[in-house]
Short mmCIF file of C-alpha atoms in Angstrom, two decimals:
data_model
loop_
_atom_site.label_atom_id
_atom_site.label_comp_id
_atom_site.label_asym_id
_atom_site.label_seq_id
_atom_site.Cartn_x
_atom_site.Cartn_y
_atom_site.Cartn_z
CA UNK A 9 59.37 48.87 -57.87
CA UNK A 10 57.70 48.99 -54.17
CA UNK A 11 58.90 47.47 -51.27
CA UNK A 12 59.13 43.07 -51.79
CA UNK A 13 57.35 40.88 -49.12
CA UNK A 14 59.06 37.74 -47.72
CA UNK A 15 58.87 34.28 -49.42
CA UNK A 16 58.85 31.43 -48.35
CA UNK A 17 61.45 28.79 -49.49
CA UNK A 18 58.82 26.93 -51.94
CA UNK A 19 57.72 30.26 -53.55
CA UNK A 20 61.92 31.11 -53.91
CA UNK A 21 61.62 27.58 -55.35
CA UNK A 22 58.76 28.08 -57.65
CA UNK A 23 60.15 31.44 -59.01
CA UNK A 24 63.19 29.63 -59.72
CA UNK A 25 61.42 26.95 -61.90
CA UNK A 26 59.96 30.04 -63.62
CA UNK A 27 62.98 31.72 -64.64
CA UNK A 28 64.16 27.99 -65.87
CA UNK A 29 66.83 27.55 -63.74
CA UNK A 30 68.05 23.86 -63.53
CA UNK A 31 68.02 22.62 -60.08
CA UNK A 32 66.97 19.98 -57.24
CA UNK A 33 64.20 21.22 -55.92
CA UNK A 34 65.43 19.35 -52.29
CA UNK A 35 69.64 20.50 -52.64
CA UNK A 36 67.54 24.46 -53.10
CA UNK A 37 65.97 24.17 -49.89
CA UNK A 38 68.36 23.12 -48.04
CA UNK A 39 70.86 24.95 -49.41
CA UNK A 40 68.38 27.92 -48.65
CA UNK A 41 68.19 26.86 -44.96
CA UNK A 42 71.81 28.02 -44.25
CA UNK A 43 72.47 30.43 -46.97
CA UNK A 44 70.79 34.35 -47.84
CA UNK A 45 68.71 34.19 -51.18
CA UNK A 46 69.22 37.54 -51.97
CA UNK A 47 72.86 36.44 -51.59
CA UNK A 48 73.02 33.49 -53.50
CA UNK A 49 70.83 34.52 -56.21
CA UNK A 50 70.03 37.75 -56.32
CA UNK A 51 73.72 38.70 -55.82
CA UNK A 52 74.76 36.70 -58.62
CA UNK A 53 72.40 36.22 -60.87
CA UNK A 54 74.18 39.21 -63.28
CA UNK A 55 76.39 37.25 -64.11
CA UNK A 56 74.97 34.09 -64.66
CA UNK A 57 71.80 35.39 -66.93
CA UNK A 58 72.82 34.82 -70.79
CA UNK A 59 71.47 38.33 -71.24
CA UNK A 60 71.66 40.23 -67.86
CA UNK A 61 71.48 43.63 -69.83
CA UNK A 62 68.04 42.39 -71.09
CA UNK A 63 66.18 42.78 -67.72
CA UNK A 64 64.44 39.43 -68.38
CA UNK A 65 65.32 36.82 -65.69
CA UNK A 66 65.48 33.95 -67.80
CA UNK A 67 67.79 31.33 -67.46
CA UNK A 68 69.47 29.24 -70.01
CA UNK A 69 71.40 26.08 -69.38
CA UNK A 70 72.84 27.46 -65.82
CA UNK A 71 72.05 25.26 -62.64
CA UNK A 72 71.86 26.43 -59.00
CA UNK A 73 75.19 24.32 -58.93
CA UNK A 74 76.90 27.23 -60.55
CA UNK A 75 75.64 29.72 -58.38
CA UNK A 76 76.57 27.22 -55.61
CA UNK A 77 80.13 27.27 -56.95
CA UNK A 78 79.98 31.17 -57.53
CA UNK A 79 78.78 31.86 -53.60
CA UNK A 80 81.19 28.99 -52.07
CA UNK A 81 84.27 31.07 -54.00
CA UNK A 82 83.06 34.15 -52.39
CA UNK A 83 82.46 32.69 -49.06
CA UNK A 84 85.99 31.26 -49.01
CA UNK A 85 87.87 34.39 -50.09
CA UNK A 86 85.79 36.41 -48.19
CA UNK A 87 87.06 34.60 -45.17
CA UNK A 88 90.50 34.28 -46.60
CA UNK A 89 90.48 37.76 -46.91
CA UNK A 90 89.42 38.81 -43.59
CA UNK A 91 91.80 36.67 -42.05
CA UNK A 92 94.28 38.94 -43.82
CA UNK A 93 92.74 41.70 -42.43
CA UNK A 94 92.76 40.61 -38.97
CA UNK A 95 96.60 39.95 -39.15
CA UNK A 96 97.20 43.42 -40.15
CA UNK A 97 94.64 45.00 -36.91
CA UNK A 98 97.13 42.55 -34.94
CA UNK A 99 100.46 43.79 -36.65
CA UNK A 100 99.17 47.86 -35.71
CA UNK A 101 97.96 46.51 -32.30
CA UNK A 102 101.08 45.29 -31.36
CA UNK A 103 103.57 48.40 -33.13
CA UNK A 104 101.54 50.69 -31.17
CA UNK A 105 100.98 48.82 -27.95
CA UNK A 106 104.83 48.86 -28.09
CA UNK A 107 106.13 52.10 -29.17
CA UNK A 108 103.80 53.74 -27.47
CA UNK A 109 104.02 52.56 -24.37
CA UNK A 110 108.23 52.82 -24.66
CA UNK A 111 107.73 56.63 -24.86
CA UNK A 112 105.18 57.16 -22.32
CA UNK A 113 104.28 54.38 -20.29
CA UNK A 114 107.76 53.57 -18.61
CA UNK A 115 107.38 52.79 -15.36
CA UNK A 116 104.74 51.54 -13.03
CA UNK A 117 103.34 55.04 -12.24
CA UNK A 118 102.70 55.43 -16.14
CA UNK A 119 100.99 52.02 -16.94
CA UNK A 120 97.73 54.11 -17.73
CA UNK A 121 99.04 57.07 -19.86
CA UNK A 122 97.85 55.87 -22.99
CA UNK A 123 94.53 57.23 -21.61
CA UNK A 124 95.92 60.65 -20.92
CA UNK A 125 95.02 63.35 -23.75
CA UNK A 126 97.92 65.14 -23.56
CA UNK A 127 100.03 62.67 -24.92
CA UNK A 128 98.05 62.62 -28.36
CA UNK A 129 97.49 65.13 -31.58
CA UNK A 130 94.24 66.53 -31.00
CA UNK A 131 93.01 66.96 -35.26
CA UNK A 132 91.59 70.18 -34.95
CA UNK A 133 94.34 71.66 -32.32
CA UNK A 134 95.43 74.60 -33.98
CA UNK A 135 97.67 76.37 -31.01
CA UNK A 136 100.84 74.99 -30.88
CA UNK A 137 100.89 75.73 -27.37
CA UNK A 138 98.58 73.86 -26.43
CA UNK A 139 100.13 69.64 -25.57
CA UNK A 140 97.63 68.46 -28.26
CA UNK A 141 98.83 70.73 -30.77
CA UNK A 142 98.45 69.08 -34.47
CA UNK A 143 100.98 70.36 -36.98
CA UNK A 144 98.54 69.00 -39.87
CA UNK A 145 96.01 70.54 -38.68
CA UNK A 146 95.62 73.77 -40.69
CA UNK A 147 95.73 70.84 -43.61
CA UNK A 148 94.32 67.44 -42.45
CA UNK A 149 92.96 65.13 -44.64
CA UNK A 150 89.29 64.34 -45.38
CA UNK A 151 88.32 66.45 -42.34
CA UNK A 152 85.34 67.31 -44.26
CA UNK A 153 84.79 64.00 -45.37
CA UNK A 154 85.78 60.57 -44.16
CA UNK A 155 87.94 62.24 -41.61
CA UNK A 156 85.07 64.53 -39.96
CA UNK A 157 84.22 62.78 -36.65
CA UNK A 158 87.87 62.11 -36.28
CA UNK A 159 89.00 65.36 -36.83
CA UNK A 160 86.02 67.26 -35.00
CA UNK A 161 85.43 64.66 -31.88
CA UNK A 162 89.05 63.84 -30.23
CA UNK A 163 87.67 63.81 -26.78
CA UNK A 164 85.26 61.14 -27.70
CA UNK A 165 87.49 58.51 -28.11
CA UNK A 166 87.08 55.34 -26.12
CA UNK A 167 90.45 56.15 -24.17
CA UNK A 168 89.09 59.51 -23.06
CA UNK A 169 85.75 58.57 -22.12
CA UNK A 170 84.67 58.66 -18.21
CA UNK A 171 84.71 55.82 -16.44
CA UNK A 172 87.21 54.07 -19.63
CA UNK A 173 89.61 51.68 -16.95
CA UNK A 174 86.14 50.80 -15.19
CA UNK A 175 83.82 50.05 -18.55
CA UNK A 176 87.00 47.88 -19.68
CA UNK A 177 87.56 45.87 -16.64
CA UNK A 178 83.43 45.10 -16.06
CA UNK A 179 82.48 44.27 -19.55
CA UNK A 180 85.52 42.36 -20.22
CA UNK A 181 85.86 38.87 -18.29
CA UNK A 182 89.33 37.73 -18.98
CA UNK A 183 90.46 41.31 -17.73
CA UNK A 184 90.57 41.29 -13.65
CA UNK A 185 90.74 43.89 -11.47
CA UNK A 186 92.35 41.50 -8.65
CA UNK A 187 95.12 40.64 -11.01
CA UNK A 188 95.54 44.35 -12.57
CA UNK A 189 96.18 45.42 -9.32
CA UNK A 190 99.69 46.47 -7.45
CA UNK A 191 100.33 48.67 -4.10
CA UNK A 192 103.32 50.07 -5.79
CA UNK A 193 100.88 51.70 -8.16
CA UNK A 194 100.50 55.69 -7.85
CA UNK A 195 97.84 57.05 -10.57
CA UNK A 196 99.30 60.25 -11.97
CA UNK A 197 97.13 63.43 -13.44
CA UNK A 198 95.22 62.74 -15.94
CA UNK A 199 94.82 59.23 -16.24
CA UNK A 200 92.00 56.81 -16.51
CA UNK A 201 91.00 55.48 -12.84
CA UNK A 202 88.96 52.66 -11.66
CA UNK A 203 85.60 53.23 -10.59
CA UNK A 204 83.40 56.34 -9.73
CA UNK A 205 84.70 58.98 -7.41
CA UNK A 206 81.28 58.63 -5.14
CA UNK A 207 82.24 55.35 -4.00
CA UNK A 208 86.07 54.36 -5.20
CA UNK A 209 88.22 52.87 -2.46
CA UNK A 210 91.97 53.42 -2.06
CA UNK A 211 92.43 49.49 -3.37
CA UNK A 212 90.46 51.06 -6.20
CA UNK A 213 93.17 53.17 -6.99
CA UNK A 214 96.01 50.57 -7.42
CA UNK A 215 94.29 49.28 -10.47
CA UNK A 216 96.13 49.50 -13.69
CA UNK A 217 95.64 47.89 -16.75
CA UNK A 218 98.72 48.28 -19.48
CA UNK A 219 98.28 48.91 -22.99
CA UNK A 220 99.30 46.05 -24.69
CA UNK A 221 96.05 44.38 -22.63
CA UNK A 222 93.85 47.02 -23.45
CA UNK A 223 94.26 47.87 -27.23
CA UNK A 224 93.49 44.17 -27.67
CA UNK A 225 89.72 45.22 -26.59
CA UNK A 226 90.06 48.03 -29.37
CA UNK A 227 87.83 47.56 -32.72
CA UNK A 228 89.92 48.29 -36.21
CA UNK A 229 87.53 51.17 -36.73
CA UNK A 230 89.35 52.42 -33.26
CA UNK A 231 92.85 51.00 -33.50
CA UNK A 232 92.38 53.37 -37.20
CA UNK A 233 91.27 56.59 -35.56
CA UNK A 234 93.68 55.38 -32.82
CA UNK A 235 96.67 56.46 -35.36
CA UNK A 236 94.89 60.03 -36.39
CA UNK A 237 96.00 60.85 -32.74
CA UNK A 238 99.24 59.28 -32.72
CA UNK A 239 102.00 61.75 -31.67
CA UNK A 240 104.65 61.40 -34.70
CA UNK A 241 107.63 60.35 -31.64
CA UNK A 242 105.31 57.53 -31.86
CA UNK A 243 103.82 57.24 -35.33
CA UNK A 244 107.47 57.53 -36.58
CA UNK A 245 108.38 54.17 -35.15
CA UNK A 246 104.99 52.12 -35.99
CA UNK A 247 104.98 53.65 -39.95
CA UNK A 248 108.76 52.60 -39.54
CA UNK A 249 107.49 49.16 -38.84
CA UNK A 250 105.72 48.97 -42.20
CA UNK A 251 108.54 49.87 -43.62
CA UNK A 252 106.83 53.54 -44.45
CA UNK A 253 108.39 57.13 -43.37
CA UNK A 254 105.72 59.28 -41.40
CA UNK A 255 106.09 61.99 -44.61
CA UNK A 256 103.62 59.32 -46.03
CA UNK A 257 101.10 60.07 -43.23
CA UNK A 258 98.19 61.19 -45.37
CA UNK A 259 98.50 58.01 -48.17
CA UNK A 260 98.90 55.59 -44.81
CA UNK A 261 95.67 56.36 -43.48
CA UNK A 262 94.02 56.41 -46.78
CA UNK A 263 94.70 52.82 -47.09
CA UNK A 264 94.11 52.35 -43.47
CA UNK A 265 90.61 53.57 -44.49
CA UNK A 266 90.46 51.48 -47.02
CA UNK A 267 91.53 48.67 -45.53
CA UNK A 268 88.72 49.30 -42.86
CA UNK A 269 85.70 49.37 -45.30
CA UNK A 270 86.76 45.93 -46.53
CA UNK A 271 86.77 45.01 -43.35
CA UNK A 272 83.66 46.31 -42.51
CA UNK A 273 81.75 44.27 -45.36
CA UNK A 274 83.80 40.78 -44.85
CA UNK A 275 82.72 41.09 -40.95
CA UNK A 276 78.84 41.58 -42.23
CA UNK A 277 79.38 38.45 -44.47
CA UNK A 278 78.72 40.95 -47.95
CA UNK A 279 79.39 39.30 -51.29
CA UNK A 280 83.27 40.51 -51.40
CA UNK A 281 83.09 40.12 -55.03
CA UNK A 282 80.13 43.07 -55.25
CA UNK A 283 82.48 45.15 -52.93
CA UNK A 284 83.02 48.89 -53.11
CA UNK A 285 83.91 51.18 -51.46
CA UNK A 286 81.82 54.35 -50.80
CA UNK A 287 81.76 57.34 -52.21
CA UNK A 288 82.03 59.66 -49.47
CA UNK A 289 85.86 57.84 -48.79
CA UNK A 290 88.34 59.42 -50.84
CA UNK A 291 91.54 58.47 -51.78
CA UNK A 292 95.04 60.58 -51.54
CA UNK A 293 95.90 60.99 -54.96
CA UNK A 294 99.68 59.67 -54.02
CA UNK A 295 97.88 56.14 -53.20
CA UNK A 296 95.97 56.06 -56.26
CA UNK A 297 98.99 57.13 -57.98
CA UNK A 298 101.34 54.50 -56.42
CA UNK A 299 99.07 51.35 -56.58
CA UNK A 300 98.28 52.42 -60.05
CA UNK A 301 94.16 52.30 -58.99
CA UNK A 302 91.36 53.25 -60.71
CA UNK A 303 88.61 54.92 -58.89
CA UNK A 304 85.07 55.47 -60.45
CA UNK A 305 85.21 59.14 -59.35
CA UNK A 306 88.32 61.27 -60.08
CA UNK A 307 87.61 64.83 -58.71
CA UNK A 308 88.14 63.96 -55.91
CA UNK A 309 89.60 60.25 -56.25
CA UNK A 310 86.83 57.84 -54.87
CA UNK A 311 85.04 54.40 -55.22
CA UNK A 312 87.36 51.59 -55.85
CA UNK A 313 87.15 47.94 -56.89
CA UNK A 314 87.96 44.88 -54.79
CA UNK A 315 90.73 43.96 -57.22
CA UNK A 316 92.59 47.85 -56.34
CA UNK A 317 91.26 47.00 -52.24
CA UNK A 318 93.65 44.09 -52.74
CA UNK A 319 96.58 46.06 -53.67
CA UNK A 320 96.69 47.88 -50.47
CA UNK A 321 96.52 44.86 -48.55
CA UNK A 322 98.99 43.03 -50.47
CA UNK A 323 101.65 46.16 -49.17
CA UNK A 324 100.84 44.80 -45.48
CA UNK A 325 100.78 40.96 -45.88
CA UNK A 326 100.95 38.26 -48.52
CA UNK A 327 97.98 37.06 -50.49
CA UNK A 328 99.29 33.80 -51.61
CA UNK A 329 96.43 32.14 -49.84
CA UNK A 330 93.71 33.13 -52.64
CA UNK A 331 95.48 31.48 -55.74
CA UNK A 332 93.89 28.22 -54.73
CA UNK A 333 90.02 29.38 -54.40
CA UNK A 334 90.60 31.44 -57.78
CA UNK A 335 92.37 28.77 -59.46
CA UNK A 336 89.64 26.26 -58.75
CA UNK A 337 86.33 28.77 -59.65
CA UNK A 338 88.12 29.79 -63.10
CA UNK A 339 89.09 26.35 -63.98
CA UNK A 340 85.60 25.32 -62.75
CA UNK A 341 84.11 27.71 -65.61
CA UNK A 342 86.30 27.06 -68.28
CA UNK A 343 85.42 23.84 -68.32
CA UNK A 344 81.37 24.00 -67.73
CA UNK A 345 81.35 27.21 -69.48
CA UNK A 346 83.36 26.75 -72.45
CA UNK A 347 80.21 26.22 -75.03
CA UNK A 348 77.84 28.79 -73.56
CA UNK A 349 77.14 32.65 -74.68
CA UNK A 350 79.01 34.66 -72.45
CA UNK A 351 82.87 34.07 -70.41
CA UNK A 352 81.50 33.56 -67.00
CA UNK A 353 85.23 34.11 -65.46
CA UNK A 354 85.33 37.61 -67.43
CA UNK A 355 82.14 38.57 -65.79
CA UNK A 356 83.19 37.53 -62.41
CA UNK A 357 86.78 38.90 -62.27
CA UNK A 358 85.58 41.92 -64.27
CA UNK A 359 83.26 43.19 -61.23
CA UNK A 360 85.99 42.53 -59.09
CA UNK A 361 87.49 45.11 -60.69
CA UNK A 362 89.79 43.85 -63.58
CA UNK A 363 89.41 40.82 -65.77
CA UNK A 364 92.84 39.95 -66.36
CA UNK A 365 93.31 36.71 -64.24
CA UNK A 366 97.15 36.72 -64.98
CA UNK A 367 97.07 40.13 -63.23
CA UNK A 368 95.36 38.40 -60.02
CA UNK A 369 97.61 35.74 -60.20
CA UNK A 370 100.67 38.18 -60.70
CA UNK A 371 99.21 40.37 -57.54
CA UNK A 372 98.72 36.70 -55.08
CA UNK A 373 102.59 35.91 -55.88
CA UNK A 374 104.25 39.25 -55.35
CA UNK A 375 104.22 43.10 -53.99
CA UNK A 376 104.75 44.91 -56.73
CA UNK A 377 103.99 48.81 -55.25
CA UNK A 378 105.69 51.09 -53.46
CA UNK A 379 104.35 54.62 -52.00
CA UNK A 380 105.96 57.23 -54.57
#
């Protein structure tokens, strides 16, 4: 096919008009101005060509309206979605900020233990006498796949890193060293400290910054590898708080990862009805099991739908808010639809991943899995 130059809006215009689409040329350009083309069209246009197996790109009575209406849905649950999302990084912030910090961060002296290693599982740790020692780690999961940094890099992680307490005072403005600051304050072994031994002053060493500050600061993709290392005094009490028993270790950070990828491609504003995820995640077979999915690969279990993505996040929080954006786009179709040569809504909801729509509605209004 070769690599595709850039066009300008009148020659997206122009190809438009000669793949008979029905539009205003004026609403397309400025419709253009603030929205991808390769997203609006090009994303879509399988399911709005009459034959879209054909490979001709000829359009029928379809306007840019309905790919207007098509992109809007997917904007709005997109956003819906990731607003979801975020309240479930917030829920792990705050069980781990807290139960964490319980076990080792009593006390002023302690404020900055969550950056000492030894009070983490260290993946690949295979001596139990060693304090990172991993029971699962003859076993873990995915270390060879989605798992492998995690598993191979544990002293890598932001926490550990030199100069951590100084990085997250300096590049973070609403976090003061001034305020974070307390003579009473005695840094113990192995803790994070502020600024560089060549020139750190003794008020330099009063700084402390407590967890429930810092984990705010802490991307999903690190809160997530964040609970690889949890010790299971703590991981006991934060899976307790999602009402799971740390036995189900393995299946809760398979749908933390898959939780993550959605995230991943709401936050880089992908079509979340084209979403997948990718083939090198794989899925614990209890998950797939329990949510009653249905990956594309099955030795190993891998690449699932958005409608099975949705699933796992309806276990964490409610979905109630998309019934209204998929309530309006099918109702939409049915009615400007109804008399053409293919069931728009069964294309759309198909890629998503199943074409029932009393099945989506079903999933918005209740949890209906458990982890077996």
């Amino acid at each position: 096919m070769g690599i595709k130059l850039v066009e300008d809006r009148l020659g997206l215009v122009n190809k438009l008009l000669s793949r008979k689409l029905n539009f205003d040329e004026e609403d397309v350009k400025d419709y253009l101005k603030k929205n991808n083309y390769f997203n609006v069209i090009n994303g879509l246009e399988t399911l709005l060509l009459p034959q879209h197996n054909s490979g001709e790109k000829i359009y029928d009575t379809e306007t840019f309206s309905d790919f207007k209406a098509v992109y809007e849905f997917d904007k709005e649950i997109s956003s819906i979605i990731l607003k979801k999302l975020n309240e479930v990084e917030s829920m792990l912030k705050t069980s781990i900020s807290t139960h964490f910090a319980n076990i080792h961060c009593v006390g002023i002296n302690n404020t900055m233990q969550y950056t000492n290693k030894d009070n983490y599982m260290n993946p690949s740790e295979i001596n139990p006498n060693r304090p990172n020692y991993c029971i699962y780690s003859s076993s873990y999961p995915f270390k060879n796949e989605q798992n492998k940094n995690i598993y191979d890099c544990f002293n890598s992680f932001v926490f550990f890193k030199p100069y951590y307490l100084t990085n997250l005072i300096d590049k973070n403005d609403h976090i003061s060293k001034n305020f974070y600051r307390d003579t009473n304050y005695q840094a113990p072994q192995g803790v994070a400290l502020y600024g560089s031994p060549s020139n750190r002053t003794s008020s330099d060493l009063k700084v402390a910054v407590p967890l429930w500050v810092a984990i705010e600061t802490l991307t999903f993709g690190e809160v997530h590898r964040l609970v690889h290392y949890l010790q299971d005094d703590v991981l006991i009490k934060v899976m307790a708080d999602f009402s799971l028993d740390v036995s189900k270790r393995n299946q809760f950070l398979t749908m933390l990862d898959i939780l993550l990828a959605l995230r991943n491609s709401c936050a880089h504003v992908s079509l979340v009805n084209r979403f997948r995820t990718q083939g090198y995640l794989k899925l614990n077979s209890d998950v797939v099991n329990s949510f009653e999915l249905t990956p594309k690969e099955t030795n190993p279990y891998a690449i699932i739908r958005l409608y099975d993505v949705l699933k796992i996040l309806r276990f964490f929080v409610s979905l109630s808010e998309l019934k209204k954006p998929f309530k309006k786009i099918i109702y939409r179709n049915n009615k400007k639809f109804k008399r053409r040569t293919y069931d728009l809504n069964h294309r759309l909801l198909e890629r998503m991943g199943n074409d029932s729509y009393k099945e989506w509605k079903e999933m918005f209004s209740s949890s209906l899995y458990t982890i077996s």
